[in-house]
Short mmCIF file of C-alpha atoms in Angstrom, two decimals:
data_model
loop_
_atom_site.label_atom_id
_atom_site.label_comp_id
_atom_site.label_asym_id
_atom_site.label_seq_id
_atom_site.Cartn_x
_atom_site.Cartn_y
_atom_site.Cartn_z
CA MET C 29 136.68 163.84 134.59
CA GLU C 30 139.72 161.70 133.73
CA LEU C 31 138.74 158.71 131.52
CA LYS C 32 140.23 156.14 133.77
CA LYS C 33 138.53 157.33 136.77
CA LEU C 34 135.17 157.57 134.89
CA LEU C 35 135.38 154.10 133.67
CA GLU C 36 136.30 152.61 137.07
CA GLN C 37 133.38 154.58 138.49
CA GLN C 38 131.00 153.02 135.94
CA SER C 39 132.46 149.54 135.95
CA ALA C 40 129.93 147.96 138.53
CA GLU C 41 126.94 149.33 136.64
CA ALA C 42 128.18 148.03 133.36
CA TRP C 43 128.70 144.43 134.74
CA GLU C 44 125.01 144.75 135.78
CA LYS C 45 123.49 146.30 132.84
CA TYR C 46 125.30 144.77 129.81
CA ILE C 47 125.87 141.19 128.33
CA PRO C 48 129.46 140.50 129.14
CA SER C 49 132.16 139.97 126.48
CA LEU C 50 130.03 141.53 123.79
CA SER C 51 130.48 144.96 122.12
CA ILE C 52 129.43 146.71 118.91
CA ASP C 53 131.35 148.76 116.59
CA CYS C 54 129.85 151.11 113.98
CA VAL C 55 131.47 152.05 110.76
CA ILE C 56 129.39 155.11 109.83
CA PHE C 57 129.94 156.13 106.18
CA SER C 58 128.79 159.47 104.55
CA PHE C 59 129.42 160.75 101.07
CA TYR C 60 129.71 164.51 100.58
CA GLU C 61 132.02 166.86 98.77
CA ASN C 62 132.30 164.10 96.24
CA ALA C 63 134.20 161.83 98.67
CA LEU C 64 133.42 158.91 101.08
CA HIS C 65 133.93 159.89 104.64
CA VAL C 66 133.70 157.71 107.82
CA LEU C 67 132.83 158.89 111.40
CA THR C 68 135.95 158.62 113.94
CA VAL C 69 136.05 159.13 117.62
CA ASN C 70 139.00 160.38 119.54
CA MET C 71 139.29 158.66 122.95
CA LYS C 72 139.82 161.00 125.93
CA ASP C 73 143.16 160.89 127.60
CA GLN C 74 144.54 158.12 125.41
CA ASN C 75 144.47 160.37 122.23
CA LEU C 76 143.49 157.23 120.21
CA TRP C 77 141.26 157.49 117.14
CA GLY C 78 138.62 154.77 116.66
CA LEU C 79 135.22 153.73 115.62
CA PRO C 80 132.07 154.73 117.76
CA GLY C 81 130.86 151.72 119.75
CA GLY C 82 129.14 150.52 122.79
CA TYR C 83 127.73 147.50 124.59
CA VAL C 84 124.44 145.50 124.50
CA GLN C 85 122.02 145.79 127.38
CA LYS C 86 120.93 142.48 128.86
CA ASP C 87 117.22 143.04 127.94
CA GLU C 88 117.89 144.30 124.34
CA ASN C 89 118.00 142.92 120.84
CA VAL C 90 121.55 143.28 119.36
CA ASP C 91 120.26 145.29 116.41
CA ASP C 92 118.27 147.61 118.77
CA ALA C 93 121.65 148.29 120.65
CA ALA C 94 123.26 149.10 117.41
CA MET C 95 120.54 151.60 116.60
CA ARG C 96 120.72 153.19 120.12
CA ILE C 97 124.60 153.62 119.80
CA LEU C 98 124.18 155.18 116.46
CA LYS C 99 121.44 157.54 117.82
CA ASP C 100 123.69 158.41 120.77
CA ARG C 101 126.56 159.52 118.25
CA THR C 102 124.82 161.01 115.30
CA GLY C 103 121.29 162.16 116.77
CA THR C 104 119.62 160.29 113.94
CA GLU C 105 117.32 157.28 113.79
CA ASN C 106 116.45 156.61 110.34
CA ILE C 107 119.80 155.59 109.05
CA TYR C 108 120.54 152.46 106.80
CA LEU C 109 122.19 150.18 109.41
CA GLN C 110 123.57 146.74 108.37
CA GLN C 111 125.39 144.01 110.49
CA PHE C 112 128.43 142.87 108.48
CA TYR C 113 130.81 140.84 110.56
CA THR C 114 131.81 139.87 114.05
CA PHE C 115 135.38 140.13 115.37
CA GLY C 116 136.49 137.63 117.85
CA ASN C 117 140.19 137.27 118.10
CA LEU C 118 141.95 137.01 121.41
CA LYS C 119 143.56 140.21 122.57
CA ARG C 120 141.87 142.37 120.04
CA SER C 121 140.90 145.27 122.44
CA GLU C 122 142.38 144.59 125.97
CA SER C 123 145.56 146.49 125.28
CA ALA C 124 143.77 149.87 125.18
CA PHE C 125 143.21 149.48 128.93
CA GLU C 126 146.49 148.28 130.21
CA ALA C 127 146.66 150.72 132.98
CA TYR C 128 143.34 149.52 134.40
CA ASP C 129 142.65 146.88 137.00
CA ASP C 130 141.90 143.52 135.50
CA SER C 131 138.33 143.47 136.97
CA ILE C 132 137.27 146.69 135.21
CA TRP C 133 134.50 146.04 132.65
CA ASN C 134 136.35 147.68 129.65
CA LYS C 135 139.50 145.53 130.06
CA GLN C 136 137.58 142.17 129.54
CA ARG C 137 137.87 140.16 126.49
CA PHE C 138 135.21 141.54 123.98
CA VAL C 139 133.85 139.89 120.87
CA SER C 140 132.62 142.86 118.81
CA ILE C 141 129.76 142.85 116.10
CA GLY C 142 130.43 145.26 113.35
CA TYR C 143 127.70 147.32 111.89
CA TYR C 144 128.06 149.70 108.96
CA ALA C 145 125.55 152.71 108.63
CA LEU C 146 125.05 154.98 105.63
CA ALA C 147 124.23 158.44 106.73
CA GLU C 148 123.37 161.63 104.89
CA HIS C 149 125.88 164.21 106.01
CA SER C 150 123.41 167.04 106.38
CA GLN C 151 121.26 165.11 108.95
CA VAL C 152 123.99 163.93 111.19
CA LYS C 153 124.61 165.93 114.44
CA LEU C 154 127.77 164.91 115.92
CA ARG C 155 128.01 164.58 119.72
CA ILE C 156 131.10 164.60 121.79
CA ASP C 157 130.19 162.38 124.76
CA GLN C 158 132.09 162.14 128.18
CA TYR C 159 134.54 159.50 126.81
CA SER C 160 135.71 161.45 123.82
CA ASN C 161 137.84 164.47 122.90
CA ALA C 162 136.46 164.74 119.39
CA VAL C 163 134.16 163.38 116.83
CA GLU C 164 135.11 163.84 113.15
CA TRP C 165 134.34 162.73 109.79
CA LYS C 166 137.52 161.68 107.94
CA LEU C 167 138.24 160.80 104.38
CA ILE C 168 138.49 157.10 103.92
CA GLU C 169 141.84 157.60 101.94
CA THR C 170 143.57 159.48 104.80
CA LEU C 171 142.44 157.83 108.04
CA PRO C 172 144.58 158.17 111.12
CA GLU C 173 146.00 155.14 112.93
CA PHE C 174 143.31 153.36 114.66
CA MET C 175 143.13 151.96 118.21
CA MET C 176 142.71 148.11 118.71
CA ASP C 177 141.63 146.22 115.66
CA HIS C 178 139.42 149.18 114.36
CA ARG C 179 141.38 149.50 111.17
CA ALA C 180 140.65 145.78 110.33
CA ILE C 181 136.91 146.50 111.14
CA PHE C 182 136.81 149.48 108.94
CA ASP C 183 138.57 147.54 106.06
CA LYS C 184 136.04 144.76 106.23
CA ALA C 185 133.13 147.21 106.26
CA LEU C 186 134.58 148.90 103.09
CA LEU C 187 134.92 145.37 101.50
CA THR C 188 131.46 144.56 102.37
CA LEU C 189 130.03 147.74 100.74
CA ARG C 190 131.99 146.69 97.65
CA GLU C 191 130.53 143.24 97.49
CA GLN C 192 127.03 144.42 98.33
CA LEU C 193 126.94 147.27 95.75
CA ASN C 194 124.97 145.10 93.46
CA ASN C 195 122.46 143.72 95.93
CA HIS C 196 121.83 146.43 98.57
CA PRO C 197 120.50 150.08 98.19
CA ILE C 198 123.93 151.53 99.13
CA GLY C 199 123.85 154.39 96.18
CA TYR C 200 120.36 155.37 97.33
CA ASN C 201 121.42 155.66 100.92
CA LEU C 202 124.62 157.55 100.60
CA LEU C 203 123.54 160.08 97.89
CA PRO C 204 121.00 163.02 98.45
CA GLU C 205 117.60 162.59 96.81
CA LYS C 206 118.83 164.30 93.61
CA PHE C 207 122.26 164.00 92.44
CA THR C 208 124.27 164.28 89.14
CA MET C 209 125.85 161.43 87.17
CA PRO C 210 129.46 162.52 88.08
CA GLU C 211 128.38 162.38 91.84
CA LEU C 212 127.08 158.85 91.37
CA GLN C 213 130.28 157.87 89.43
CA LYS C 214 132.51 159.18 92.24
CA LEU C 215 130.54 157.21 94.73
CA TYR C 216 131.19 153.94 92.87
CA GLU C 217 134.63 154.95 92.36
CA ALA C 218 135.19 155.54 96.21
CA ILE C 219 133.52 152.40 97.16
CA LEU C 220 135.27 150.20 94.43
CA GLY C 221 138.65 151.94 95.15
CA LYS C 222 139.22 152.59 91.44
CA LYS C 223 138.81 154.94 88.52
CA LEU C 224 135.90 154.02 86.17
CA ASN C 225 135.59 154.84 82.51
CA ARG C 226 132.99 157.57 82.26
CA GLY C 227 131.33 156.32 78.98
CA ASN C 228 131.16 152.67 80.21
CA PHE C 229 129.64 153.80 83.66
CA TYR C 230 126.88 155.91 81.99
CA ARG C 231 125.93 153.22 79.66
CA LYS C 232 125.90 150.58 82.31
CA ILE C 233 123.85 152.52 84.95
CA LEU C 234 121.42 153.72 82.50
CA ARG C 235 120.90 150.22 81.00
CA TYR C 236 119.55 149.13 84.46
CA ASP C 237 116.75 151.61 84.16
CA ILE C 238 116.88 152.55 87.84
CA LEU C 239 117.23 156.25 87.43
CA ILE C 240 114.78 159.08 86.79
CA LYS C 241 116.12 161.94 84.89
CA LEU C 242 114.67 165.24 86.47
CA ASP C 243 113.36 168.27 84.83
CA GLU C 244 115.92 170.39 86.59
CA SER C 245 119.71 170.82 86.56
CA ARG C 246 122.38 171.58 89.40
CA LYS C 247 122.47 175.42 89.82
CA GLY C 248 125.74 177.47 90.30
CA GLY C 249 129.12 177.03 88.80
CA ALA C 250 130.64 178.37 85.63
CA HIS C 251 130.10 175.26 83.29
CA LYS C 252 127.02 174.05 81.96
CA ALA C 253 124.76 172.87 84.73
CA PRO C 254 124.73 169.15 84.88
CA ASP C 255 121.51 167.13 84.81
CA LEU C 256 119.93 166.00 88.22
CA TYR C 257 118.74 162.39 88.61
CA SER C 258 117.07 160.51 91.46
CA PHE C 259 116.52 156.71 92.03
CA ASP C 260 113.38 155.02 90.61
CA LEU C 261 112.86 153.19 93.98
CA THR C 262 110.65 150.44 92.67
CA LYS C 263 112.83 149.62 89.69
CA TYR C 264 115.84 149.89 91.86
CA ASN C 265 114.80 147.44 94.70
CA GLU C 266 113.51 145.08 91.90
CA ALA C 267 116.90 145.14 90.12
CA LEU C 268 118.88 144.71 93.53
CA LYS C 269 117.02 141.46 94.23
CA GLU C 270 118.43 140.07 91.05
CA GLY C 271 121.69 141.61 91.36
CA LEU C 272 122.60 144.78 89.43
CA LYS C 273 124.82 142.98 87.10
CA GLY C 274 121.98 141.11 85.67
CA ASN C 275 120.45 137.71 85.75
CA TRP C 276 121.98 134.24 85.20
CA MET S 6 122.27 109.67 130.38
CA GLU S 7 119.29 111.85 130.19
CA LEU S 8 120.16 115.28 128.59
CA LYS S 9 118.79 117.52 131.34
CA LYS S 10 121.08 115.63 133.96
CA LEU S 11 123.93 115.72 131.77
CA LEU S 12 123.70 119.51 131.02
CA GLU S 13 123.02 120.23 134.81
CA GLN S 14 126.27 118.11 135.59
CA GLN S 15 128.21 120.07 133.10
CA SER S 16 126.88 123.58 133.78
CA ALA S 17 129.51 124.60 136.41
CA GLU S 18 132.33 123.67 134.09
CA ALA S 19 130.76 125.54 131.26
CA TRP S 20 130.68 128.60 133.18
CA GLU S 21 134.24 128.24 133.95
CA LYS S 22 135.43 127.34 130.50
CA TYR S 23 133.33 129.37 128.04
CA ILE S 24 132.73 133.01 127.15
CA PRO S 25 129.21 133.68 128.64
CA SER S 26 126.32 134.42 126.33
CA LEU S 27 128.24 133.58 123.11
CA SER S 28 127.45 130.57 120.97
CA ILE S 29 128.39 129.40 117.47
CA ASP S 30 125.98 127.71 115.03
CA CYS S 31 127.20 125.89 111.83
CA VAL S 32 125.33 125.55 108.62
CA ILE S 33 127.27 122.83 106.93
CA PHE S 34 126.36 122.37 103.23
CA SER S 35 127.35 119.44 101.04
CA PHE S 36 126.40 118.82 97.39
CA TYR S 37 125.91 115.16 96.30
CA GLU S 38 123.49 113.08 94.33
CA ASN S 39 122.88 116.40 92.34
CA ALA S 40 121.26 118.03 95.39
CA LEU S 41 122.39 120.56 98.09
CA HIS S 42 122.21 119.01 101.69
CA VAL S 43 122.58 120.49 105.03
CA LEU S 44 123.73 118.74 108.10
CA THR S 45 121.25 118.49 111.07
CA VAL S 46 121.39 117.28 114.52
CA ASN S 47 118.52 115.67 116.66
CA MET S 48 118.76 116.74 120.14
CA LYS S 49 118.46 113.95 122.68
CA ASP S 50 115.24 113.73 124.91
CA GLN S 51 113.76 116.74 123.21
CA ASN S 52 113.53 115.22 119.78
CA LEU S 53 114.19 118.66 118.11
CA TRP S 54 116.20 119.15 114.98
CA GLY S 55 118.67 121.75 114.68
CA LEU S 56 122.02 123.02 113.48
CA PRO S 57 125.33 121.66 115.07
CA GLY S 58 126.75 124.33 117.41
CA GLY S 59 128.87 125.01 120.47
CA TYR S 60 130.54 127.64 122.53
CA VAL S 61 133.69 129.71 122.69
CA GLN S 62 136.38 128.87 125.12
CA LYS S 63 137.68 131.91 127.09
CA ASP S 64 141.24 131.39 125.66
CA GLU S 65 140.28 130.77 121.98
CA ASN S 66 139.76 132.78 118.91
CA VAL S 67 136.03 132.71 117.69
CA ASP S 68 137.16 131.30 114.18
CA ASP S 69 139.15 128.60 116.08
CA ALA S 70 136.17 127.77 118.09
CA ALA S 71 134.16 127.21 114.90
CA MET S 72 136.72 125.03 113.31
CA ARG S 73 136.85 122.95 116.51
CA ILE S 74 133.11 122.44 116.61
CA LEU S 75 133.22 121.52 112.80
CA LYS S 76 135.85 118.96 113.49
CA ASP S 77 133.91 117.57 116.47
CA ARG S 78 130.89 117.09 114.25
CA THR S 79 132.42 116.07 110.92
CA GLY S 80 135.89 114.70 111.68
CA THR S 81 137.35 117.00 109.21
CA GLU S 82 139.58 119.93 109.36
CA ASN S 83 140.13 121.51 105.96
CA ILE S 84 136.67 122.61 105.16
CA TYR S 85 135.90 125.93 103.75
CA LEU S 86 134.44 127.91 106.64
CA GLN S 87 132.95 131.43 106.60
CA GLN S 88 131.36 133.47 109.21
CA PHE S 89 128.16 135.05 107.80
CA TYR S 90 125.98 136.67 110.46
CA THR S 91 125.46 137.03 114.23
CA PHE S 92 122.03 136.41 115.70
CA GLY S 93 121.22 138.41 118.69
CA ASN S 94 117.55 138.70 119.45
CA LEU S 95 116.04 138.28 122.87
CA LYS S 96 114.55 135.01 123.69
CA ARG S 97 116.01 133.50 120.50
CA SER S 98 117.10 130.17 122.23
CA GLU S 99 116.08 130.02 125.98
CA SER S 100 112.68 128.19 125.29
CA ALA S 101 114.52 125.05 124.49
CA PHE S 102 115.53 124.77 128.12
CA GLU S 103 112.26 125.91 129.79
CA ALA S 104 112.36 122.86 132.13
CA TYR S 105 115.77 123.73 133.43
CA ASP S 106 116.88 125.78 136.42
CA ASP S 107 117.57 129.45 135.49
CA SER S 108 121.17 129.11 136.60
CA ILE S 109 122.01 126.35 134.06
CA TRP S 110 124.54 127.51 131.48
CA ASN S 111 122.39 126.46 128.57
CA LYS S 112 119.34 128.37 129.53
CA GLN S 113 121.19 131.85 129.57
CA ARG S 114 120.67 134.28 126.87
CA PHE S 115 123.00 133.51 123.92
CA VAL S 116 124.10 135.74 120.92
CA SER S 117 125.02 133.18 118.27
CA ILE S 118 127.61 133.64 115.46
CA GLY S 119 126.67 131.76 112.39
CA TYR S 120 129.34 130.12 110.21
CA TYR S 121 128.63 128.34 107.01
CA ALA S 122 130.86 125.48 105.75
CA LEU S 123 131.14 123.72 102.55
CA ALA S 124 132.05 120.03 102.79
CA GLU S 125 132.71 117.37 100.49
CA HIS S 126 130.40 114.61 101.26
CA SER S 127 132.76 111.87 100.91
CA GLN S 128 135.35 113.32 103.43
CA VAL S 129 132.72 113.84 106.01
CA LYS S 130 132.43 111.31 109.09
CA LEU S 131 129.47 112.16 111.13
CA ARG S 132 129.67 111.70 114.92
CA ILE S 133 126.78 111.36 117.20
CA ASP S 134 127.75 112.95 120.52
CA GLN S 135 126.37 112.70 123.98
CA TYR S 136 123.81 115.33 123.33
CA SER S 137 122.28 114.03 120.25
CA ASN S 138 120.04 111.16 118.95
CA ALA S 139 121.04 111.44 115.22
CA VAL S 140 123.09 113.45 112.84
CA GLU S 141 121.90 113.42 109.25
CA TRP S 142 122.30 115.15 105.97
CA LYS S 143 118.92 116.57 104.66
CA LEU S 144 117.82 117.97 101.49
CA ILE S 145 117.51 121.78 101.72
CA GLU S 146 114.13 121.62 100.08
CA THR S 147 112.69 119.30 102.74
CA LEU S 148 113.96 120.30 106.03
CA PRO S 149 112.19 119.31 109.34
CA GLU S 150 110.93 122.01 111.63
CA PHE S 151 113.96 123.43 113.55
CA MET S 152 114.36 124.34 117.02
CA MET S 153 114.99 127.93 118.31
CA ASP S 154 115.68 130.31 115.40
CA HIS S 155 117.74 127.79 113.38
CA ARG S 156 115.48 128.02 110.54
CA ALA S 157 116.26 131.69 110.35
CA ILE S 158 119.89 130.94 110.62
CA PHE S 159 119.72 128.39 107.87
CA ASP S 160 117.78 130.83 105.59
CA LYS S 161 120.37 133.60 106.17
CA ALA S 162 123.11 131.07 105.36
CA LEU S 163 121.71 130.24 102.04
CA LEU S 164 120.95 133.80 101.05
CA THR S 165 124.44 134.50 101.83
CA LEU S 166 125.75 131.67 99.46
CA ARG S 167 123.61 133.13 96.91
CA GLU S 168 124.95 136.64 97.34
CA GLN S 169 128.48 135.44 97.34
CA LEU S 170 128.38 133.00 94.57
CA ASN S 171 130.20 135.55 92.34
CA ASN S 172 132.67 136.51 94.71
CA HIS S 173 133.70 133.41 96.76
CA PRO S 174 135.00 129.98 95.66
CA ILE S 175 131.66 128.22 96.46
CA GLY S 176 131.38 126.01 93.31
CA TYR S 177 134.87 124.89 93.80
CA ASN S 178 134.35 123.89 97.51
CA LEU S 179 131.08 122.10 96.97
CA LEU S 180 131.99 120.07 93.81
CA PRO S 181 134.35 117.13 93.58
CA GLU S 182 137.64 117.86 91.84
CA LYS S 183 136.02 116.51 88.54
CA PHE S 184 132.48 117.29 87.62
CA THR S 185 130.18 117.57 84.72
CA MET S 186 128.36 120.71 83.23
CA PRO S 187 125.02 119.23 84.38
CA GLU S 188 126.34 118.90 87.98
CA LEU S 189 127.77 122.45 87.99
CA GLN S 190 124.26 123.76 86.78
CA LYS S 191 122.40 121.82 89.24
CA LEU S 192 124.60 123.26 91.93
CA TYR S 193 123.91 126.96 90.81
CA GLU S 194 120.14 125.99 90.63
CA ALA S 195 120.10 124.74 94.05
CA ILE S 196 121.80 127.85 95.51
CA LEU S 197 119.84 130.32 93.33
CA GLY S 198 116.73 128.48 94.18
CA LYS S 199 115.43 128.46 90.45
CA LYS S 200 115.83 126.52 87.18
CA LEU S 201 118.48 127.95 84.69
CA ASN S 202 118.38 127.80 81.00
CA ARG S 203 121.02 125.20 80.03
CA GLY S 204 122.29 127.13 76.90
CA ASN S 205 122.59 130.46 78.79
CA PHE S 206 124.40 128.82 81.61
CA TYR S 207 126.83 127.00 79.61
CA ARG S 208 127.74 130.08 77.54
CA LYS S 209 128.07 132.31 80.52
CA ILE S 210 130.15 129.79 82.67
CA LEU S 211 132.41 129.08 79.60
CA ARG S 212 132.83 132.82 78.75
CA TYR S 213 134.44 133.27 82.25
CA ASP S 214 137.25 130.98 81.20
CA ILE S 215 137.58 129.48 84.47
CA LEU S 216 136.95 125.78 83.69
CA ILE S 217 139.30 123.38 82.27
CA LYS S 218 137.88 120.58 79.95
CA LEU S 219 139.61 117.27 81.02
CA ASP S 220 140.50 114.63 78.49
CA GLU S 221 138.14 112.07 80.08
CA SER S 222 134.37 111.54 80.52
CA ARG S 223 132.07 110.22 83.26
CA LYS S 224 131.90 106.51 82.92
CA GLY S 225 128.70 104.26 83.35
CA GLY S 226 125.24 105.10 82.52
CA ALA S 227 123.27 104.25 79.20
CA HIS S 228 123.77 107.50 77.58
CA LYS S 229 126.63 109.30 75.84
CA ALA S 230 129.27 109.80 78.62
CA PRO S 231 129.33 113.63 79.69
CA ASP S 232 132.54 115.59 79.56
CA LEU S 233 134.45 116.22 82.82
CA TYR S 234 135.69 119.44 83.88
CA SER S 235 137.60 121.03 86.74
CA PHE S 236 138.28 124.53 87.91
CA ASP S 237 141.19 126.48 86.67
CA LEU S 238 141.93 127.67 90.19
CA THR S 239 144.28 130.56 89.26
CA LYS S 240 141.79 132.05 86.75
CA TYR S 241 138.88 131.24 89.02
CA ASN S 242 140.33 133.17 91.93
CA GLU S 243 141.30 136.02 89.67
CA ALA S 244 137.73 136.13 88.32
CA LEU S 245 136.21 135.98 91.76
CA LYS S 246 138.06 139.17 92.87
CA GLU S 247 136.19 141.20 90.07
CA GLY S 248 132.91 139.29 90.65
CA LEU S 249 132.05 136.71 88.27
CA LYS S 250 129.51 138.81 86.30
CA GLY S 251 132.16 141.01 84.93
CA ASN S 252 133.67 144.37 85.74
CA TRP S 253 132.23 147.84 86.00
#
């Protein structure tokens, strides 16, 4: 069905079911093929790219709403999910529904709570719902133009990842259980948005004593197989409490 | 006027004027007498302590609403203000209005956006409004019992200060223009919630090269007058971009 018709049909129910003026947008990150990706949705009829989102039911905690939306989009429940900022400027979203009647649910002013999620690529099953043409992972360096203020929401999410890299288990949640040092470095580089010196990075990360060097190496490839590591979760969590850069 | 009567009288106007279900709570910090304080409000009739807050007008950006509420409470406009978290659990606030009719504005479910503010004590003029018995600065170590979920909101604000201490100009905004090293150390201790070694602290903070040692010292007192410092704002802002603990 055409998107406009669909939303007009659902409007009365939405007014009944959801907290008015409040929405949720999810910035879902995944790290694979040595690069950081984000989940994007293409909106039916309008051909606009944006972040997956939804609304909060009147009888639902806001955090639970975010988990529900995430599950609808990715088919997964045990993803690291963190609220990071609420976007409340006037006219941030209404323009996408210009052709709609003013009384339609979707055309109201919405204040949107941003959540970021860290997802393991292999566990995510993308679902194209009735509002979307497509759901795609995109490289964070080459994102398409986004609808509404979704670019600002994405930028703030990435900035938050960067600021929280020393206090939250971001590496643990974005990497597979076993990873190589070059993979870990690439992840840090993607989040920090800059190249890091290999020697400095290895020295620093090993000094924290949060990694376990495994008795196995990555198979395949022409070169010497690189060593595999995993996080020592007890030590990692302990170190994050103080901040990875050390104590005052 | 009795609080209940007042809110019942204002309810119809509130429904007209504000975005439903959305409130703002402000955690206003100030550092004076070598200790960190927070602004608390005692609610009329109910004799409950809490954080100052308010609602968002339908034609107002959320950030502007926070500034307006802050101005109403403290008479100041140029305070460092930062959104930090949105609190959206079911039943977080309704209980304070149990005796009210269900249709009253204040008894609805509210999702509350938390802002923290850093205020210089000398510039703040406290105002007791029609909803309050008292407005008081309180030491963060000896807070009274708070209404609703305001204790959780305060705790999250303090945790955020702690996490942002290396990336945001928190010291600059909480200290007077000229301060002593013991004052700076006390501020860091209050935010981090622990004693710091004097020698280590001095060495670290001086190594960042963000302070200017002034040609004057603190007058008064029996002991040797301590040196005064101020922030080198250019270097300070530059250092905060990378994070005060140094670069990867």
